[in-house]
Coordinates of C-alpha atoms in Angstrom, one line a residue:
M1 CA 94.5 5.9 -115.2
V2 CA 94.9 8.6 -112.5
S3 CA 97.7 8.2 -110.1
V4 CA 99.2 10.8 -107.8
K5 CA 102.9 11.0 -106.8
F6 CA 104.8 13.1 -104.3
G7 CA 108.5 13.1 -105.1
N8 CA 110.7 14.3 -102.2
V9 CA 108.1 17.0 -101.4
S10 CA 108.7 19.5 -98.6
K11 CA 106.8 22.5 -97.3
R12 CA 108.8 25.2 -95.4
Y13 CA 107.2 28.5 -94.2
E14 CA 108.9 31.9 -93.9
D15 CA 109.4 31.4 -90.2
G16 CA 111.5 28.3 -90.9
F17 CA 108.9 25.8 -89.8
E18 CA 108.9 22.7 -92.0
A19 CA 105.4 21.2 -92.1
V20 CA 106.3 18.4 -94.6
K21 CA 109.7 16.9 -94.9
G22 CA 110.9 15.0 -98.0
L23 CA 107.6 13.2 -98.6
N24 CA 107.8 10.3 -101.1
L25 CA 104.3 8.8 -101.6
E26 CA 102.4 7.2 -104.5
V27 CA 98.6 6.9 -104.7
N28 CA 97.5 4.3 -107.2
D29 CA 94.7 4.7 -109.8
G30 CA 91.3 4.2 -108.1
E31 CA 92.8 3.9 -104.6
F32 CA 91.3 5.2 -101.4
L33 CA 94.3 6.6 -99.5
V34 CA 93.9 8.0 -96.0
L35 CA 96.5 10.5 -94.6
L36 CA 96.5 9.8 -90.9
G37 CA 98.2 11.4 -88.0
P38 CA 97.9 13.7 -85.0
S39 CA 97.2 17.4 -85.2
G40 CA 100.1 19.3 -86.8
C41 CA 101.7 16.2 -88.5
G42 CA 101.5 17.7 -92.0
K43 CA 98.5 15.8 -93.4
S44 CA 96.3 18.8 -94.3
T45 CA 99.4 20.7 -95.7
T46 CA 100.1 17.7 -97.9
L47 CA 96.5 17.7 -99.2
R48 CA 96.6 21.5 -99.7
M49 CA 99.8 21.3 -101.7
L50 CA 98.2 18.7 -104.0
A51 CA 95.2 20.9 -104.4
G52 CA 97.2 24.0 -105.3
L53 CA 96.3 25.9 -102.1
E54 CA 99.8 25.8 -100.8
E55 CA 103.1 26.2 -102.7
V56 CA 105.6 23.4 -102.7
T57 CA 109.0 24.4 -101.3
E58 CA 110.9 21.5 -102.7
G59 CA 110.1 18.4 -104.7
E60 CA 107.5 17.5 -107.3
I61 CA 103.8 16.6 -107.3
S62 CA 102.4 14.9 -110.3
I63 CA 98.9 13.8 -111.3
D64 CA 98.7 11.2 -114.0
D65 CA 102.4 11.7 -114.7
V66 CA 102.0 15.4 -115.3
T67 CA 103.8 17.8 -112.9
V68 CA 101.3 20.2 -111.3
N69 CA 103.5 22.3 -109.0
H70 CA 102.9 25.5 -111.0
L71 CA 99.4 24.8 -112.2
P72 CA 96.6 26.9 -110.6
A73 CA 94.1 25.0 -108.4
G74 CA 91.3 25.1 -111.0
A75 CA 93.5 23.5 -113.7
R76 CA 94.3 20.4 -111.7
G77 CA 91.1 18.5 -112.3
L78 CA 90.4 17.9 -108.5
G79 CA 87.3 17.9 -106.4
M80 CA 87.6 18.9 -102.7
V81 CA 85.4 18.5 -99.7
F82 CA 86.3 20.5 -96.6
Q83 CA 85.6 20.2 -92.9
S84 CA 83.0 23.0 -93.1
Y85 CA 80.3 22.3 -95.6
A86 CA 81.0 25.7 -97.4
L87 CA 77.5 25.8 -98.9
Y88 CA 75.9 29.0 -100.1
P89 CA 73.0 29.6 -97.7
H90 CA 70.9 31.7 -100.2
M91 CA 71.1 29.0 -102.9
T92 CA 69.1 25.8 -103.3
V93 CA 70.7 22.4 -103.1
R94 CA 70.4 22.2 -106.9
D95 CA 72.2 25.5 -107.3
N96 CA 74.9 24.6 -104.8
L97 CA 75.5 21.4 -106.7
T98 CA 76.0 23.1 -110.0
F99 CA 77.7 26.3 -108.8
G100 CA 81.2 25.2 -110.0
L101 CA 79.9 24.0 -113.3
R102 CA 78.1 27.3 -113.9
M103 CA 81.3 29.2 -113.3
V104 CA 83.0 27.6 -116.3
K105 CA 83.1 29.8 -119.4
G106 CA 83.6 29.3 -123.1
K107 CA 83.8 25.9 -124.9
D108 CA 84.3 24.0 -121.7
R109 CA 81.0 25.0 -120.2
L110 CA 78.4 22.2 -120.1
S111 CA 75.0 22.5 -121.6
D112 CA 72.0 23.1 -119.3
A113 CA 70.8 19.6 -120.3
E114 CA 74.1 18.0 -119.2
M115 CA 74.1 19.9 -116.0
A116 CA 70.6 18.8 -115.2
S117 CA 71.6 15.2 -116.0
R118 CA 74.5 15.3 -113.6
V119 CA 72.4 16.9 -110.9
K120 CA 69.9 14.0 -111.3
E121 CA 72.6 11.4 -111.1
A122 CA 74.3 12.9 -108.1
A123 CA 71.0 13.4 -106.3
M124 CA 70.1 9.8 -106.8
M125 CA 73.5 8.5 -105.6
L126 CA 73.3 10.7 -102.5
E127 CA 69.6 10.4 -101.8
L128 CA 69.0 14.1 -102.2
D129 CA 66.2 13.8 -104.8
E130 CA 63.5 15.3 -102.6
H131 CA 65.7 18.1 -101.3
L132 CA 66.9 19.8 -104.5
D133 CA 64.8 22.9 -104.1
K134 CA 65.6 23.3 -100.4
K135 CA 68.1 25.7 -98.8
P136 CA 70.9 24.4 -96.7
K137 CA 69.3 25.6 -93.4
E138 CA 66.4 23.2 -94.1
L139 CA 68.8 20.2 -94.2
S140 CA 70.4 18.1 -91.5
G141 CA 74.1 18.0 -91.0
G142 CA 74.4 14.7 -92.8
Q143 CA 72.4 16.0 -95.7
R144 CA 74.5 19.2 -95.9
Q145 CA 77.7 17.1 -96.1
R146 CA 76.1 15.0 -98.9
V147 CA 75.5 18.2 -100.8
A148 CA 79.2 19.2 -100.3
L149 CA 80.3 15.7 -101.5
G150 CA 77.9 15.9 -104.5
R151 CA 79.2 19.3 -105.5
A152 CA 82.7 17.8 -105.7
L153 CA 81.6 14.7 -107.5
I154 CA 79.4 16.4 -110.1
R155 CA 82.5 17.9 -111.7
R156 CA 83.8 14.4 -112.4
P157 CA 87.2 15.1 -110.8
K158 CA 90.3 13.2 -111.6
V159 CA 91.1 12.9 -107.9
L160 CA 88.7 13.5 -105.0
L161 CA 90.3 15.2 -101.9
M162 CA 88.6 15.2 -98.5
D163 CA 89.9 17.1 -95.4
E164 CA 88.3 16.0 -92.2
P165 CA 84.9 16.0 -93.8
L166 CA 83.0 14.3 -91.0
S167 CA 84.4 16.0 -87.9
N168 CA 81.4 18.3 -87.5
L169 CA 78.9 15.4 -87.4
D170 CA 77.8 13.4 -84.3
A171 CA 79.0 9.8 -83.9
E172 CA 75.9 8.1 -85.5
L173 CA 76.1 10.4 -88.6
R174 CA 79.8 9.9 -88.9
H175 CA 79.2 6.2 -89.0
Q176 CA 76.5 6.5 -91.6
M177 CA 78.6 8.9 -93.8
R178 CA 81.7 6.6 -93.6
Q179 CA 79.6 3.8 -95.1
E180 CA 78.2 6.2 -97.7
I181 CA 81.6 7.5 -98.7
R182 CA 83.1 4.0 -99.0
R183 CA 80.0 2.9 -101.0
L184 CA 80.4 5.8 -103.4
H185 CA 84.1 5.1 -103.9
D186 CA 83.5 1.5 -104.6
E187 CA 80.8 2.5 -107.1
L188 CA 82.7 5.3 -108.9
G189 CA 86.3 4.2 -108.5
T190 CA 87.6 7.8 -108.2
T191 CA 91.1 8.1 -106.8
T192 CA 90.6 9.5 -103.4
I193 CA 92.8 11.1 -100.7
Y194 CA 91.2 11.6 -97.3
V195 CA 92.7 13.4 -94.3
T196 CA 91.7 12.4 -90.8
H197 CA 93.2 12.0 -87.3
D198 CA 90.6 9.4 -86.4
Q199 CA 92.1 5.9 -86.4
I200 CA 88.7 4.1 -86.7
E201 CA 87.8 6.3 -89.8
A202 CA 91.1 5.4 -91.4
M203 CA 90.8 1.6 -90.7
T204 CA 87.2 1.4 -92.1
L205 CA 87.7 3.6 -95.2
A206 CA 91.3 3.1 -96.5
D207 CA 92.8 0.8 -99.0
R208 CA 96.1 2.0 -97.6
V209 CA 97.0 4.5 -94.9
A210 CA 99.9 6.9 -94.9
I211 CA 100.8 7.7 -91.3
L212 CA 102.6 11.0 -90.7
D213 CA 104.3 12.5 -87.6
R214 CA 106.0 15.9 -87.5
G215 CA 105.9 16.1 -91.3
V216 CA 107.6 12.8 -91.9
L217 CA 106.0 9.7 -93.4
Q218 CA 106.2 6.9 -90.8
Q219 CA 104.4 4.0 -92.6
H220 CA 102.5 3.5 -95.9
A221 CA 100.5 0.2 -95.9
P222 CA 97.1 -1.4 -95.8
P223 CA 95.4 -0.6 -92.5
L224 CA 95.5 -4.2 -91.1
E225 CA 99.2 -4.4 -92.0
A226 CA 100.0 -1.2 -90.2
Y227 CA 98.0 -2.4 -87.2
Q228 CA 99.6 -5.9 -87.0
Q229 CA 103.1 -4.8 -88.2
P230 CA 103.7 -1.2 -87.1
A231 CA 106.9 0.2 -88.6
N232 CA 108.1 1.9 -85.4
E233 CA 107.2 3.0 -81.9
F234 CA 105.2 6.0 -83.1
V235 CA 102.8 3.9 -85.2
Q236 CA 102.6 1.4 -82.4
S237 CA 101.6 4.2 -80.0
F238 CA 99.3 6.2 -82.2
L239 CA 97.5 3.5 -84.1
C240 CA 97.8 0.2 -82.3
R241 CA 97.4 1.2 -78.7
H242 CA 94.3 3.3 -79.4
L243 CA 92.6 0.5 -81.3
D244 CA 93.7 -2.1 -78.7
D245 CA 92.0 0.2 -76.0
L246 CA 88.8 0.3 -78.1
V247 CA 88.8 -3.5 -78.4
D248 CA 89.4 -3.9 -74.6
T249 CA 86.6 -1.4 -73.9
A250 CA 84.2 -3.2 -76.2
N251 CA 85.0 -6.5 -74.6
T252 CA 84.5 -5.1 -71.2
L253 CA 81.1 -3.7 -72.1
L254 CA 80.0 -6.9 -73.9
R255 CA 81.3 -9.4 -71.3
P256 CA 78.4 -8.9 -68.7
Q257 CA 75.9 -9.3 -71.5
A258 CA 77.5 -12.5 -72.7
D259 CA 77.8 -13.8 -69.1
A260 CA 74.1 -13.1 -68.5
Q261 CA 73.2 -15.0 -71.7
K262 CA 75.3 -18.0 -70.6
G263 CA 73.6 -17.9 -67.2
A264 CA 70.2 -17.9 -68.8

């Protein structure tokens, strides 16, 4: 069982700016949680504190009931997918996938046979079988993001962290990758925390959303509950109005087509 807890966690920088304020949040085992909010709300800082890339000013972060505040990033058992693909251009897809595994030394290092088995498994899941010997420049944007996702998954992380991973893709690819990410989560059951400012992305991916504003948690609930029962005016404005506008736009676009079909 792998759960994540933030206990009264704050992040304050040297200039006095407080990016995250007294965050209390629990992510259940196997849950897909989306950290959602506008730019500067503290969602990426929250993820980076969990990953060990930012120090916690106050409070406690635990993974599987073990406090990790002072553990280095590599000792936390996490996989992370960034906004940029961060692939090594001179390496093949196969070598990019196994890079993290090959950096492990001593008794924890996997055998070559186990690495090959994991590459085969990841390549099949992500439909990269025919691209293992290619370099990143030979791949599409969607394929590169699949490699970045595979590189994180191949390490069998306790928790998978994703920070705006689809923002560099066009609308059609984003839609395809959203479906792929959710399918993989349902198949693997890895506890996942995903950062985005995109309300549609949050609504389609999340088991629950944690909506932040100015470093403060505003609501933590299933997406439909947050939409139908917003906790305050900010959630109403940020989440509900935007989605209502999309629904109105879709209805406006579809209405002439429906009227034409009736007339026929």
